Coordinates of C-alpha atoms in Angstrom, one line a residue:
X57 CA 150.4 428.1 177.6
X58 CA 150.8 424.4 177.9
X59 CA 148.4 422.3 179.9
X60 CA 149.9 419.4 181.8
X61 CA 147.6 416.5 182.4
X62 CA 147.9 414.1 185.1
X63 CA 148.7 410.5 184.2
X64 CA 145.6 409.3 186.1
X65 CA 143.3 411.2 183.7
X66 CA 144.3 409.1 180.7
X67 CA 142.8 405.8 179.6
X68 CA 143.3 402.8 181.8
X69 CA 145.6 401.4 179.2
X70 CA 148.2 403.9 180.4
X71 CA 147.5 403.1 184.0
X72 CA 148.6 399.6 184.9
X73 CA 147.2 399.8 188.4
X74 CA 143.7 400.7 187.2
X75 CA 143.9 398.1 184.5
X76 CA 144.8 395.3 186.8
X77 CA 142.2 396.4 189.3
X78 CA 139.4 396.4 186.7
X79 CA 140.5 392.9 185.6
X80 CA 140.3 391.7 189.1
X81 CA 136.8 393.2 189.5
X82 CA 135.7 391.5 186.2
X83 CA 137.0 388.2 187.3
X84 CA 135.3 388.4 190.7
X85 CA 132.1 389.4 189.1
X86 CA 132.2 386.4 186.7
X87 CA 133.1 383.9 189.5
X88 CA 130.3 385.2 191.7
X89 CA 127.6 384.5 189.2
X90 CA 124.7 382.5 190.8
X91 CA 125.0 379.2 189.0
X92 CA 122.9 377.2 191.4
X93 CA 120.0 379.6 190.7
X94 CA 119.8 378.6 187.0
X95 CA 119.9 374.9 187.9
X96 CA 117.2 375.4 190.5
X97 CA 115.0 377.1 187.9
X98 CA 115.4 374.1 185.5
X99 CA 114.5 371.7 188.3
X100 CA 111.5 373.6 189.3
X101 CA 110.2 373.8 185.7
X102 CA 110.5 370.0 185.3
X103 CA 108.6 369.4 188.5
X104 CA 105.8 371.7 187.8
X105 CA 102.4 370.4 188.9
X106 CA 101.1 370.4 185.4
X107 CA 103.4 367.6 184.2
X108 CA 102.6 365.1 186.9
X109 CA 99.0 364.2 185.8
X110 CA 100.2 364.0 182.2
X111 CA 103.0 361.6 183.2
X112 CA 100.6 359.4 185.1
X113 CA 98.2 359.4 182.1
X114 CA 101.0 358.4 179.7
X115 CA 102.1 355.6 182.1
X116 CA 98.6 354.2 182.1
X117 CA 98.5 354.3 178.3
X118 CA 101.8 352.4 178.2
X119 CA 100.6 349.7 180.6
X120 CA 97.4 349.3 178.6
X121 CA 99.2 349.0 175.3
X122 CA 101.6 346.5 176.8
X123 CA 98.6 344.4 178.0
X124 CA 96.9 344.6 174.6
X125 CA 100.1 343.7 172.8
X126 CA 100.6 340.7 175.0
X127 CA 97.0 339.6 174.4
X128 CA 97.4 339.9 170.6
X129 CA 100.7 338.0 170.7
X130 CA 99.1 335.1 172.6
X131 CA 96.0 335.0 170.4
X132 CA 97.6 335.4 167.0
X133 CA 101.1 334.0 167.7
X134 CA 99.9 330.5 168.7
X135 CA 98.2 329.8 165.3
X136 CA 101.4 330.6 163.6
X137 CA 103.2 328.1 165.8
X138 CA 100.5 325.6 165.2
X139 CA 100.7 326.0 161.4
X140 CA 104.4 325.3 161.6
X141 CA 103.9 322.3 163.7
X142 CA 101.1 320.9 161.5
X143 CA 102.8 321.7 158.2
X144 CA 102.8 318.1 157.0
X145 CA 99.0 317.8 157.3
X146 CA 98.4 320.9 155.2
X147 CA 101.2 319.9 152.8
X148 CA 99.4 316.6 152.1
X149 CA 96.2 318.5 151.3
X150 CA 97.9 321.2 149.2
X151 CA 100.1 318.9 147.2
X152 CA 97.2 316.9 145.9
X153 CA 96.8 313.2 145.4
X154 CA 99.9 311.1 144.6
X155 CA 100.5 310.8 140.9
X156 CA 103.2 308.1 140.7
X157 CA 101.8 305.8 143.4
X158 CA 98.7 305.3 145.5
X159 CA 100.2 306.0 148.8
X160 CA 101.3 309.1 150.9
X161 CA 103.4 307.7 153.7
X162 CA 103.9 310.9 155.7
X163 CA 104.3 308.9 158.9
X164 CA 107.2 306.9 157.4
X165 CA 106.0 303.5 158.6
X166 CA 105.6 301.6 155.3
X167 CA 108.3 299.5 153.8
X168 CA 109.3 299.5 150.1
X169 CA 107.8 296.0 149.7
X170 CA 104.4 297.2 151.0
X171 CA 104.4 300.2 148.8
X172 CA 105.3 298.1 145.7
X173 CA 102.6 295.5 146.5
X174 CA 100.1 298.2 147.1
X175 CA 100.8 299.9 143.8
X176 CA 100.6 296.7 141.9
X177 CA 97.3 295.7 143.6
X178 CA 95.6 299.1 143.1
X179 CA 96.9 299.7 139.6
X180 CA 95.2 296.4 138.5
X181 CA 92.0 297.4 140.3
X182 CA 91.9 300.8 138.6
X183 CA 92.5 299.2 135.2
X184 CA 89.7 296.7 135.6
X185 CA 87.1 298.5 137.7
X186 CA 88.0 302.2 137.2
X187 CA 88.1 302.8 140.9
X188 CA 91.1 304.7 142.4
X189 CA 92.0 304.3 146.1
X190 CA 94.6 306.4 147.9
X191 CA 96.2 305.5 151.2
X192 CA 97.6 308.1 153.6
X193 CA 99.5 307.7 156.8
X194 CA 100.1 310.5 159.3
X195 CA 101.7 310.5 162.7
X196 CA 99.3 312.8 164.5
X197 CA 96.3 315.0 163.8
X198 CA 96.1 318.3 165.6
X199 CA 94.2 320.4 163.1
X200 CA 91.2 318.0 162.9
X201 CA 89.2 316.2 165.6
X202 CA 89.6 312.7 164.1
X203 CA 90.7 310.6 161.1
X204 CA 87.2 310.7 159.5
X205 CA 87.2 314.5 159.3
X206 CA 90.7 314.6 157.8
X207 CA 89.8 311.9 155.3
X208 CA 86.7 313.9 154.2
X209 CA 88.8 317.0 153.8
X210 CA 91.4 315.2 151.7
X211 CA 88.7 313.8 149.4
X212 CA 87.0 317.2 149.0
X213 CA 90.2 319.1 148.3
X214 CA 91.8 316.5 146.0
X215 CA 88.5 315.9 144.0
X216 CA 86.3 318.9 144.4
X217 CA 83.5 317.8 142.0
X218 CA 81.4 314.6 141.9
X219 CA 82.7 313.9 138.4
X220 CA 86.3 313.8 139.7
X221 CA 85.7 312.1 143.0
X222 CA 82.8 309.7 142.2
X223 CA 85.1 306.7 141.8
X224 CA 87.8 307.9 144.2
X225 CA 88.5 306.8 147.8
X226 CA 90.9 307.9 150.6
X227 CA 92.0 305.6 153.5
X228 CA 93.7 307.4 156.4
X229 CA 95.8 305.8 159.2
X230 CA 96.8 307.9 162.2
X231 CA 99.7 306.0 163.9
X232 CA 99.8 307.9 167.2
X233 CA 96.0 307.6 167.8
X234 CA 95.9 304.0 166.4
X235 CA 92.8 304.7 164.3
X236 CA 91.8 304.9 160.7
X237 CA 89.1 306.1 158.4
X238 CA 87.7 305.4 154.9
X239 CA 85.8 307.8 152.8
X240 CA 84.9 307.8 149.1
X241 CA 82.7 308.9 146.3
X242 CA 79.3 307.3 145.4
X243 CA 80.7 304.8 143.0
X244 CA 83.3 303.6 145.5
X245 CA 80.8 303.3 148.4
X246 CA 78.3 301.4 146.2
X247 CA 81.0 299.0 145.0
X248 CA 82.4 298.1 148.4
X249 CA 79.3 298.3 150.6
X250 CA 78.8 299.6 154.1
X251 CA 79.4 296.3 155.8
X252 CA 83.0 295.9 154.5
X253 CA 83.7 299.6 155.1
X254 CA 82.7 299.4 158.7
X255 CA 84.5 296.1 159.3
X256 CA 87.7 297.4 157.7
X257 CA 87.7 300.6 159.8
X258 CA 86.9 298.8 163.0
X259 CA 89.1 295.7 162.5
X260 CA 92.0 296.0 160.1
X261 CA 93.2 299.5 160.7
X262 CA 92.8 300.0 164.5
X263 CA 93.6 296.4 165.7
X264 CA 96.8 296.0 163.7
X265 CA 97.8 299.7 164.3
X266 CA 97.6 299.1 168.0
X267 CA 100.1 296.3 167.6
X268 CA 102.2 298.7 165.4
X269 CA 101.8 296.4 162.4
X270 CA 101.3 299.3 160.1
X271 CA 102.3 297.5 156.9
X272 CA 99.9 294.7 157.5
X273 CA 97.1 297.2 158.5
X274 CA 97.4 299.0 155.2
X275 CA 97.9 296.1 152.9
X276 CA 95.2 293.9 154.5
X277 CA 92.7 296.8 154.2
X278 CA 93.5 297.2 150.6
X279 CA 93.0 293.5 149.8
X280 CA 89.7 293.5 151.7
X281 CA 88.4 296.5 149.8
X282 CA 89.6 295.1 146.4
X283 CA 87.9 291.7 147.2
X284 CA 84.6 293.5 148.0
X285 CA 84.8 295.5 144.7
X286 CA 85.5 292.3 142.7
X287 CA 82.7 290.5 144.4
X288 CA 84.9 287.9 146.0
X289 CA 84.5 286.4 149.5
X290 CA 85.5 288.6 152.3
X291 CA 89.0 287.6 153.6
X292 CA 88.1 289.0 157.0
X293 CA 90.2 291.0 159.5
X294 CA 91.9 290.4 162.8
X295 CA 89.6 289.8 165.7
X296 CA 89.6 291.8 168.9
X297 CA 90.2 288.8 171.1
X298 CA 93.4 288.1 169.2
X299 CA 94.7 291.6 170.2
X300 CA 96.4 291.7 173.6
X301 CA 95.9 295.4 173.9
X302 CA 92.5 297.1 174.4
X303 CA 91.3 298.6 171.1
X304 CA 90.6 302.4 171.1
X305 CA 88.4 302.2 168.0
X306 CA 85.6 304.8 168.0
X307 CA 82.4 304.5 166.2
X308 CA 81.0 307.1 163.8
X309 CA 78.6 308.3 166.5
X310 CA 81.4 308.7 169.1
X311 CA 83.6 310.6 166.6
X312 CA 80.7 313.0 165.8
X313 CA 80.2 313.7 169.4
X314 CA 83.9 314.2 170.0
X315 CA 84.0 316.6 167.0
X316 CA 81.2 318.7 168.5
X317 CA 82.9 318.9 171.9
X318 CA 86.2 319.8 170.2
X319 CA 84.6 322.7 168.3
X320 CA 82.9 323.9 171.5
X321 CA 86.1 323.9 173.6
X322 CA 88.1 325.7 170.9
X323 CA 85.4 328.4 170.5
X324 CA 85.2 328.9 174.3
X325 CA 89.0 329.3 174.6
X326 CA 89.1 331.9 171.8
X327 CA 86.3 333.9 173.5
X328 CA 88.1 333.8 176.8
X329 CA 91.5 334.7 175.2
X330 CA 90.0 337.9 173.7
X331 CA 87.5 339.0 176.4
X332 CA 89.5 338.5 179.7
X333 CA 92.5 340.6 178.8
X334 CA 90.3 343.5 177.6
X335 CA 88.2 343.3 180.8
X336 CA 91.3 343.4 182.9
X337 CA 92.6 346.4 180.9
X338 CA 89.3 348.4 181.4
X339 CA 89.2 347.5 185.1
X340 CA 92.8 348.7 185.5
X341 CA 92.1 352.0 183.7
X342 CA 88.9 352.6 185.7
X343 CA 90.7 352.2 189.0
X344 CA 93.2 354.8 187.9

């Protein structure tokens, strides 16, 4: 006998109605998937109560590090800028004493004639008396309190031993501050004498510099020092009553007092720059 099967009992592939119906059901089931549910789960996981304190703690650390970085930038960045601004002062020290002349005109105020006359005068002095004098002009001093301190540093760096610097001298003229200084080794100080040294520093350098007669200030100081070393009469210097402007010359005692005040102020500013930002940071963290 033969068994006849109904067409509905075969695979859906042979039943186009069933196949289309199943596809429709599958499509509907896919479309009806709860997509918002998955997004809601992600949002809830990000806003869990455990992450909120951690986020606040990280924010506080970021603020603290930013304050610390700003403090370090202020404290350590300014010296870099100062070094760039005062490069000429340190260059004069590091380059050593002039070898082809007796003058370092960093301020650029001396003429060729003055430099030539100065070289001729000081070369003759060194040949006869074995005393070497260097003249230095700078526009402004910001790394040192005054011209005396800078002149002492030049002498110590250029001639570090007594044998090298015993017969050497350095004359410094600061054009913006209208002041000068003279320092030297034992042989130079003994040959010139304290009277001429004080008179040159208080008369020739500041008075003529106040009138912006820088060439005359340098050359007249050199002639006065050479005359004292040779034992000749003192040619003298300009008098204060001849100067129309008020002289800003400072004595050695005044410069020493100014130097101490300068050191105290700089030290206080450094302490404040380090302590205050750290105290503000700790106060900010403790409030949180």
